[in-house]
mmCIF file of C-alpha atoms in Angstrom:
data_model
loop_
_atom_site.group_PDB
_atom_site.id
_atom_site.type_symbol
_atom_site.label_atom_id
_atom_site.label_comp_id
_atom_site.label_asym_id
_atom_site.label_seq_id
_atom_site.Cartn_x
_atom_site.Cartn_y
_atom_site.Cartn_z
ATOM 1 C CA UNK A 1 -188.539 41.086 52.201
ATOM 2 C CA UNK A 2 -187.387 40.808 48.712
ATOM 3 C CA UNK A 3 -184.521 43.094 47.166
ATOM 4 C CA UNK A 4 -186.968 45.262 45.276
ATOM 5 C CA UNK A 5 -189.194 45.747 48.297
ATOM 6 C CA UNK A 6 -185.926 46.937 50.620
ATOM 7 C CA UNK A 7 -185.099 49.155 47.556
ATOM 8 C CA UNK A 8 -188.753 50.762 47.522
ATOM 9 C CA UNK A 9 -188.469 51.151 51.612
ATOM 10 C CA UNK A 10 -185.002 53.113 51.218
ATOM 11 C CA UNK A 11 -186.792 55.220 48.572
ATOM 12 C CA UNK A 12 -189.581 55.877 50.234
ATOM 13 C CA UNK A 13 -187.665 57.009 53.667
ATOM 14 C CA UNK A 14 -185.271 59.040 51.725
ATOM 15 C CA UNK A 15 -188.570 61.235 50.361
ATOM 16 C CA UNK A 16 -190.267 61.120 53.762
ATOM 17 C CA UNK A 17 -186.508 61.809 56.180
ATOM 18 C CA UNK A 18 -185.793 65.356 53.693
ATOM 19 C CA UNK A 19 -185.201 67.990 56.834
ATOM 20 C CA UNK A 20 -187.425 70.879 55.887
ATOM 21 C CA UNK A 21 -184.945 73.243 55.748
ATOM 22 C CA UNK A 22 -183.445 71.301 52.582
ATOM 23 C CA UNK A 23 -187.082 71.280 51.021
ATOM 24 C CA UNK A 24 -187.204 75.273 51.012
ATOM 25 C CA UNK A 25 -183.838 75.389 49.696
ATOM 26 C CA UNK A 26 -182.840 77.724 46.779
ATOM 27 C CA UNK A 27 -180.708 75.070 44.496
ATOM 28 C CA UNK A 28 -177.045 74.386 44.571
ATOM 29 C CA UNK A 29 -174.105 75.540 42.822
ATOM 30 C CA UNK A 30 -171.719 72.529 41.388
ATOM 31 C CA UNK A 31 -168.434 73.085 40.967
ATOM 32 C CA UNK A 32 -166.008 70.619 38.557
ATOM 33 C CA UNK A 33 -162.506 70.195 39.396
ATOM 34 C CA UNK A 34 -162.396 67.388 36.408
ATOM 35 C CA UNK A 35 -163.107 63.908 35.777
ATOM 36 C CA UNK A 36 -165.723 63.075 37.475
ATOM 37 C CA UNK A 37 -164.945 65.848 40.760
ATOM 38 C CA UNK A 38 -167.904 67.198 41.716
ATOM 39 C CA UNK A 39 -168.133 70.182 44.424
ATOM 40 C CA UNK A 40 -172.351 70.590 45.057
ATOM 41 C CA UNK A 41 -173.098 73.377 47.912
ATOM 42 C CA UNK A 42 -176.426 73.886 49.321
ATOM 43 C CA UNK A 43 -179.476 72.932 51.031
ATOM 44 C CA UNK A 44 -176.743 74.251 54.009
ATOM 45 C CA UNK A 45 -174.691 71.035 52.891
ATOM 46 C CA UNK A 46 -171.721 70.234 50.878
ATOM 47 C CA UNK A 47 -171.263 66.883 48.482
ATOM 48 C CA UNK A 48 -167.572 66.236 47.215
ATOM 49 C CA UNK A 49 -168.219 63.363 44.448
ATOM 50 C CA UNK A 50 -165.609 60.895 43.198
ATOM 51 C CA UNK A 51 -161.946 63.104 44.528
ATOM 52 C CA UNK A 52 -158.822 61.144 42.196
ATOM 53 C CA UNK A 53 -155.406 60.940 41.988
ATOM 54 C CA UNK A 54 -153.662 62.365 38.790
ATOM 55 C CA UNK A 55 -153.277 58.825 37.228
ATOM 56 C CA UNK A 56 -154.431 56.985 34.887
ATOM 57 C CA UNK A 57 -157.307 58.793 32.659
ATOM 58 C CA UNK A 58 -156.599 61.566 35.249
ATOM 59 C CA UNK A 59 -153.029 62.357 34.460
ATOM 60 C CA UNK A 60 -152.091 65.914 33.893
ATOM 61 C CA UNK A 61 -155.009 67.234 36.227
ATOM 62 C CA UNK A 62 -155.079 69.075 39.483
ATOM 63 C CA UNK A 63 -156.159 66.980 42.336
ATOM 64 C CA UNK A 64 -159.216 68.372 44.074
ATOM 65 C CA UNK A 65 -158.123 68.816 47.677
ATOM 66 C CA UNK A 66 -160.668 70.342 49.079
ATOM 67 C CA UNK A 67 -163.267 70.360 52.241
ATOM 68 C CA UNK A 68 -167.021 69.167 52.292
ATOM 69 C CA UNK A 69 -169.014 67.678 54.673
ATOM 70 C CA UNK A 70 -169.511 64.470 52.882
ATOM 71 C CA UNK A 71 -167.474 62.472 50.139
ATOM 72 C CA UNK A 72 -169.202 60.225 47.762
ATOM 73 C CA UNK A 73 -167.492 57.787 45.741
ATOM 74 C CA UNK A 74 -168.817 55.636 42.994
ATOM 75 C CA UNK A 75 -165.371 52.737 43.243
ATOM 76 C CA UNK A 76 -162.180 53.754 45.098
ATOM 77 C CA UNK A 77 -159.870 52.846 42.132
ATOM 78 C CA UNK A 78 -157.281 56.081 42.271
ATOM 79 C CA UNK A 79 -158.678 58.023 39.562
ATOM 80 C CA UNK A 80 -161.882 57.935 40.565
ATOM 81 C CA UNK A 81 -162.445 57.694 44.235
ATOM 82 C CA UNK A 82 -159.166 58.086 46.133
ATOM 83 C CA UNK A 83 -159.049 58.433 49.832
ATOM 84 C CA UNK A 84 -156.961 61.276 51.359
ATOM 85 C CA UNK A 85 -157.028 63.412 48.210
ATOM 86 C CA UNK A 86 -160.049 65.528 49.988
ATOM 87 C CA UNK A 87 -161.457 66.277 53.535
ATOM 88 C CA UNK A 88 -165.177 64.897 54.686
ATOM 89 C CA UNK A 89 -167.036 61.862 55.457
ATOM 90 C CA UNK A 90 -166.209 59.473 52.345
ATOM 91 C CA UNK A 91 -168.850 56.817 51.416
ATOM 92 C CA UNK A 92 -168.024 54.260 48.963
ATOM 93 C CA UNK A 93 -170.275 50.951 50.240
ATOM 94 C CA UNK A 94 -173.845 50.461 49.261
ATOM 95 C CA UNK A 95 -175.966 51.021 52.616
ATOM 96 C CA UNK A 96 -177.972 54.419 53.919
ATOM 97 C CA UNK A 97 -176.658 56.877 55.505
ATOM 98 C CA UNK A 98 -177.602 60.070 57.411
ATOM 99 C CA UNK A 99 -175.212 62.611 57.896
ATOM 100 C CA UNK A 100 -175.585 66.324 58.524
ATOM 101 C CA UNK A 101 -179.141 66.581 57.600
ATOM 102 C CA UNK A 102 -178.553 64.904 54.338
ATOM 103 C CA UNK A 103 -180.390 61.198 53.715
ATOM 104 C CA UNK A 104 -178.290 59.129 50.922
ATOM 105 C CA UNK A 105 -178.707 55.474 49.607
ATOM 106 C CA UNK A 106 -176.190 53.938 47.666
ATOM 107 C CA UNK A 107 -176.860 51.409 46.137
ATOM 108 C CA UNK A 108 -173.930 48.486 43.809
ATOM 109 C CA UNK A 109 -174.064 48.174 40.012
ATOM 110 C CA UNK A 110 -171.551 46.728 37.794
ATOM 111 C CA UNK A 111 -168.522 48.423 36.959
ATOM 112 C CA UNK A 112 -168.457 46.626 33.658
ATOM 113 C CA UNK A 113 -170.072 44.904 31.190
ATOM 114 C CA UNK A 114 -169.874 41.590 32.236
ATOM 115 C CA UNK A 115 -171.762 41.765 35.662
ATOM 116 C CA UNK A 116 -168.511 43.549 37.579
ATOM 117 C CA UNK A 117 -166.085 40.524 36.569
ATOM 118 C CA UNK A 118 -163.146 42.278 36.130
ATOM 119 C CA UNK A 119 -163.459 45.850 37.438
ATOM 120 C CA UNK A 120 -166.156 44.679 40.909
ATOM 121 C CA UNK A 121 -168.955 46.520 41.768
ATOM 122 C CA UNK A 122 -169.603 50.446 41.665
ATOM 123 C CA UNK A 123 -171.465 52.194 44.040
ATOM 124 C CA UNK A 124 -174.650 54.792 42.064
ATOM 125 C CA UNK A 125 -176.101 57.304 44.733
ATOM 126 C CA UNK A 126 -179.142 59.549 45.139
ATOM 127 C CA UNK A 127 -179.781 61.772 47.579
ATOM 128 C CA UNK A 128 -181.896 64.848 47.911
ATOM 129 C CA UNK A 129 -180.341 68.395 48.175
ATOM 130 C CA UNK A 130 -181.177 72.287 47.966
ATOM 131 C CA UNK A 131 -184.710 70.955 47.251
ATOM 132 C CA UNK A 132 -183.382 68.341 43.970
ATOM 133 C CA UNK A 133 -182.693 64.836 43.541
ATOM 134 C CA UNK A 134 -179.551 63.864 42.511
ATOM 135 C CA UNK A 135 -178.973 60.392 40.420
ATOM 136 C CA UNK A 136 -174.925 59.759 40.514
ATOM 137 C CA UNK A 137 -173.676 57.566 37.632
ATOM 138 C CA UNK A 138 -170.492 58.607 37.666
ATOM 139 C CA UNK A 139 -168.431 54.802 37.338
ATOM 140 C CA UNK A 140 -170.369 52.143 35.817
ATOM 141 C CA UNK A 141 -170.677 50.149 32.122
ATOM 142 C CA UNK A 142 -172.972 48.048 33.404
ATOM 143 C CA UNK A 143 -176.760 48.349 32.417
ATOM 144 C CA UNK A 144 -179.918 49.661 34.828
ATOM 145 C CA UNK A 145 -182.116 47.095 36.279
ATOM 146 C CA UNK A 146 -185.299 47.247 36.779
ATOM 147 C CA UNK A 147 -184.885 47.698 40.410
ATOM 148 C CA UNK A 148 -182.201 50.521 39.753
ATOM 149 C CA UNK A 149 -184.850 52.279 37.535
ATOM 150 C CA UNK A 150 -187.269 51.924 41.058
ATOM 151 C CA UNK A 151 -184.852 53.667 43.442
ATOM 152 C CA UNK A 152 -183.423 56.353 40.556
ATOM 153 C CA UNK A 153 -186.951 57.504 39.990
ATOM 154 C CA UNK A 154 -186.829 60.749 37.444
ATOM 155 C CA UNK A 155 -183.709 62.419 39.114
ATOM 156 C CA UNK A 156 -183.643 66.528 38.433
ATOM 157 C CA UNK A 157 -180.171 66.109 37.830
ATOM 158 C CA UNK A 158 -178.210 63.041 36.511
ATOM 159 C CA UNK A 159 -174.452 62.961 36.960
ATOM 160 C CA UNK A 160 -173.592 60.238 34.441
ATOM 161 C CA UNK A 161 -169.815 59.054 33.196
ATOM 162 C CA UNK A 162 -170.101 59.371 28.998
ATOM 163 C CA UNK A 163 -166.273 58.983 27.880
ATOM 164 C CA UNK A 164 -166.513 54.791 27.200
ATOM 165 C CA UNK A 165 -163.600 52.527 27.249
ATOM 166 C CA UNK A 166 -163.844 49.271 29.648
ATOM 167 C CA UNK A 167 -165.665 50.550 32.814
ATOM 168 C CA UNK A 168 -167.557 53.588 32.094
ATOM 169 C CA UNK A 169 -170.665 54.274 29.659
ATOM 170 C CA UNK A 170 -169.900 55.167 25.697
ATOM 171 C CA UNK A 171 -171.839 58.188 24.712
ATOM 172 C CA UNK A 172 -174.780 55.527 23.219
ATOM 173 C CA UNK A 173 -175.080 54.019 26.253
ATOM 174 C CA UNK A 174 -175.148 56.906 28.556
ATOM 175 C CA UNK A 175 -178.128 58.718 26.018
ATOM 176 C CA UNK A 176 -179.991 55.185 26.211
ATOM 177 C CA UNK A 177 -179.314 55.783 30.328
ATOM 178 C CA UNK A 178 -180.435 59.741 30.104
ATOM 179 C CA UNK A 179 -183.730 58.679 27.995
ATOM 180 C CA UNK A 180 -184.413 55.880 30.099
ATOM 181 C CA UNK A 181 -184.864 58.117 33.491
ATOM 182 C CA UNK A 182 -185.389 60.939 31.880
ATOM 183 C CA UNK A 183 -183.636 64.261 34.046
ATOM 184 C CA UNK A 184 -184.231 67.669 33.955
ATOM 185 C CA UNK A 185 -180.590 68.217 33.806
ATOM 186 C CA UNK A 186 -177.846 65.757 32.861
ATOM 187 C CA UNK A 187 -174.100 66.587 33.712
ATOM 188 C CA UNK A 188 -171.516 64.269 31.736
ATOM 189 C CA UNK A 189 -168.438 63.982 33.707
ATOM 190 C CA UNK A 190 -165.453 61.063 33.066
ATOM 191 C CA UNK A 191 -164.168 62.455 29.867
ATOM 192 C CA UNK A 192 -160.791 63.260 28.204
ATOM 193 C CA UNK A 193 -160.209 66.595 26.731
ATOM 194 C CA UNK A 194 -157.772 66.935 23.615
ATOM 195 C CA UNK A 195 -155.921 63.376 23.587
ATOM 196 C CA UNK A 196 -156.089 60.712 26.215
ATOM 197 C CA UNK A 197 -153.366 60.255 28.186
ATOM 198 C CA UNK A 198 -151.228 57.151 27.973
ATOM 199 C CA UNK A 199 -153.424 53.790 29.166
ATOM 200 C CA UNK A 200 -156.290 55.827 29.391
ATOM 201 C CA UNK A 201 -159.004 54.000 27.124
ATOM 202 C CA UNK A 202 -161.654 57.123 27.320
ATOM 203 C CA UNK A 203 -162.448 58.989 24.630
ATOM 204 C CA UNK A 204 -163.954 62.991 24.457
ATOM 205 C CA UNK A 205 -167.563 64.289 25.159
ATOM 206 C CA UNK A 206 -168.674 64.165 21.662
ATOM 207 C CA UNK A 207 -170.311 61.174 20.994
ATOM 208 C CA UNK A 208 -172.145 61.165 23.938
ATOM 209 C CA UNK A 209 -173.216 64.932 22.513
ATOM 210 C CA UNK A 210 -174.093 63.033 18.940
ATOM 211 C CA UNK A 211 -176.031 60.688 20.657
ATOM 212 C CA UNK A 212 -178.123 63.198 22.270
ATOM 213 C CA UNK A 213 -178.476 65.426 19.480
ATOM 214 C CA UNK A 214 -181.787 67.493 19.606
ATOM 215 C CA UNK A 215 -181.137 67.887 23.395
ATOM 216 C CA UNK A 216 -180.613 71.366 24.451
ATOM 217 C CA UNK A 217 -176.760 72.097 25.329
ATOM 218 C CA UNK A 218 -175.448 74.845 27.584
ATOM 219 C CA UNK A 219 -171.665 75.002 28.353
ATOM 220 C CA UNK A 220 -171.534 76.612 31.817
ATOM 221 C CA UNK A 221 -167.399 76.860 32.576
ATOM 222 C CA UNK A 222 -166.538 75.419 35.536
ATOM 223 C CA UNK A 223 -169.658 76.155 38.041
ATOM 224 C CA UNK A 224 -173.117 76.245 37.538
ATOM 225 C CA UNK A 225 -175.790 77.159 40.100
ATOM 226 C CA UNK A 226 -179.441 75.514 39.469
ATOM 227 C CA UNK A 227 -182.827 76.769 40.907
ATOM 228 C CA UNK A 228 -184.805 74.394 43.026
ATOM 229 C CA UNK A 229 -187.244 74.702 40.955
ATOM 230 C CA UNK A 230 -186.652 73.415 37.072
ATOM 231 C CA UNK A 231 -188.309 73.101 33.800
ATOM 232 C CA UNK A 232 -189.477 69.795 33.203
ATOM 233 C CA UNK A 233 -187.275 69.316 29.948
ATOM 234 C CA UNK A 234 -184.068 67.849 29.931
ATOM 235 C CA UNK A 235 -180.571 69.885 29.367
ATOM 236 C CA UNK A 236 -177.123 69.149 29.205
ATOM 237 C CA UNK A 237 -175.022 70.973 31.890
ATOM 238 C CA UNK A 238 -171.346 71.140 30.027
ATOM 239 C CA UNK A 239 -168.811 71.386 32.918
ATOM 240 C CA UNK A 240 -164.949 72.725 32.112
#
């Protein structure tokens, strides 16, 4: 079985192994406790994404210590996907897994530009939950296959990393990523705010804002909560 046949299995069980009770859902309500933190609650489940240290591009913020029933990580360098900063089951490695009625395949990407060379492999997810697919781009430069466009699919929302520097998307290549898959609703996370701090090589949420200028924009504080049920145009969820 080739790579892009395994890929369209895995794709094809997570849309077939969705518990019904997550089907009926209402939506979820996501949470940001910076960077690239993600809390998303419902469905019945809860999805911690990328918990950090305060180092690096994450100096200065509040670690996100907090409880859910399953941690997803896109890398485990310390500002991005540290262990023992949050409680739950914490996935990192490519594979499937099953846990607590939710199905998620993760699946490895480069973490830079030149095919993971210096900075390895990341780890992109999608799952389904509270009745949406989730696409999570949080830590990668590197560009979508082919095969990664397969698996993705048209996500409702895509959690993509927009602030640049040497292992995440610039705010081009992150719009190029958004038009490419095409969500209903696209939240940038793995920006600075104000100045970088020191050996941090990210820059603000701007240009990724430029880049997708024309696209509708709604700043929604910290938490949002989405309907399972969205319009089939894509918006910009602005997390603070």
């Amino acid at each position: 079985m080739t790579v892009l046949q395994r890929l369209l299995t895995a794709a094809a069980g997570l849309a077939l192994s969705v518990p019904t009770a997550s089907l009926a859902a209402t939506g979820v309500t996501i949470s940001s406790y910076g960077q690239r933190a993600l809390l998303i609650q419902g469905g019945g489940q809860s999805v911690l994404l990328n918990p950090y240290k305060a180092v690096g591009c994450a100096t200065g913020l509040n670690e996100p210590r907090v409880n859910a029933g399953v941690v997803l990580a896109n890398s485990e360098l310390a500002d991005e996907g540290a262990r023992g900063i949050a409680g739950g089951r914490f996935l990192v490695q490519p594979g499937s897994y099953r846990i607590g009625g939710l199905t998620l395949e993760g699946f490895a990407s480069p973490h830079d530009r030149i095919g993971g060379r210096r900075f390895g492999q990341a780890t992109l997810w999608r799952w389904q939950q509270g009745g949406l697919n989730f696409a999570h781009l949080g830590a990668t430069a590197g560009p979508l296959s082919g095969e990664d466009k397969v698996l993705l699919g048209r996500p409702d929302v895509l959690i993509i990393g927009v602030g640049g520097g040497s292992k995440i998307y610039d705010g081009a290549e992150a719009a190029a990523v958004v038009e490419a898959l095409n969500p209903r609703r696209v939240i940038p996370v793995q920006y600075v705010s104000g100045g970088a701090p020191e050996n941090c090589d990210q820059e603000g949420l701007q240009p990724f804002l430029d880049a997708m200028r024309g696209t509708t924009v709604r700043n929604g504080g910290r938490s949002i909560s989405l309907p399972a049920q969205l319009g089939d145009g894509t918006v910009i969820e602005v997390l603070r």
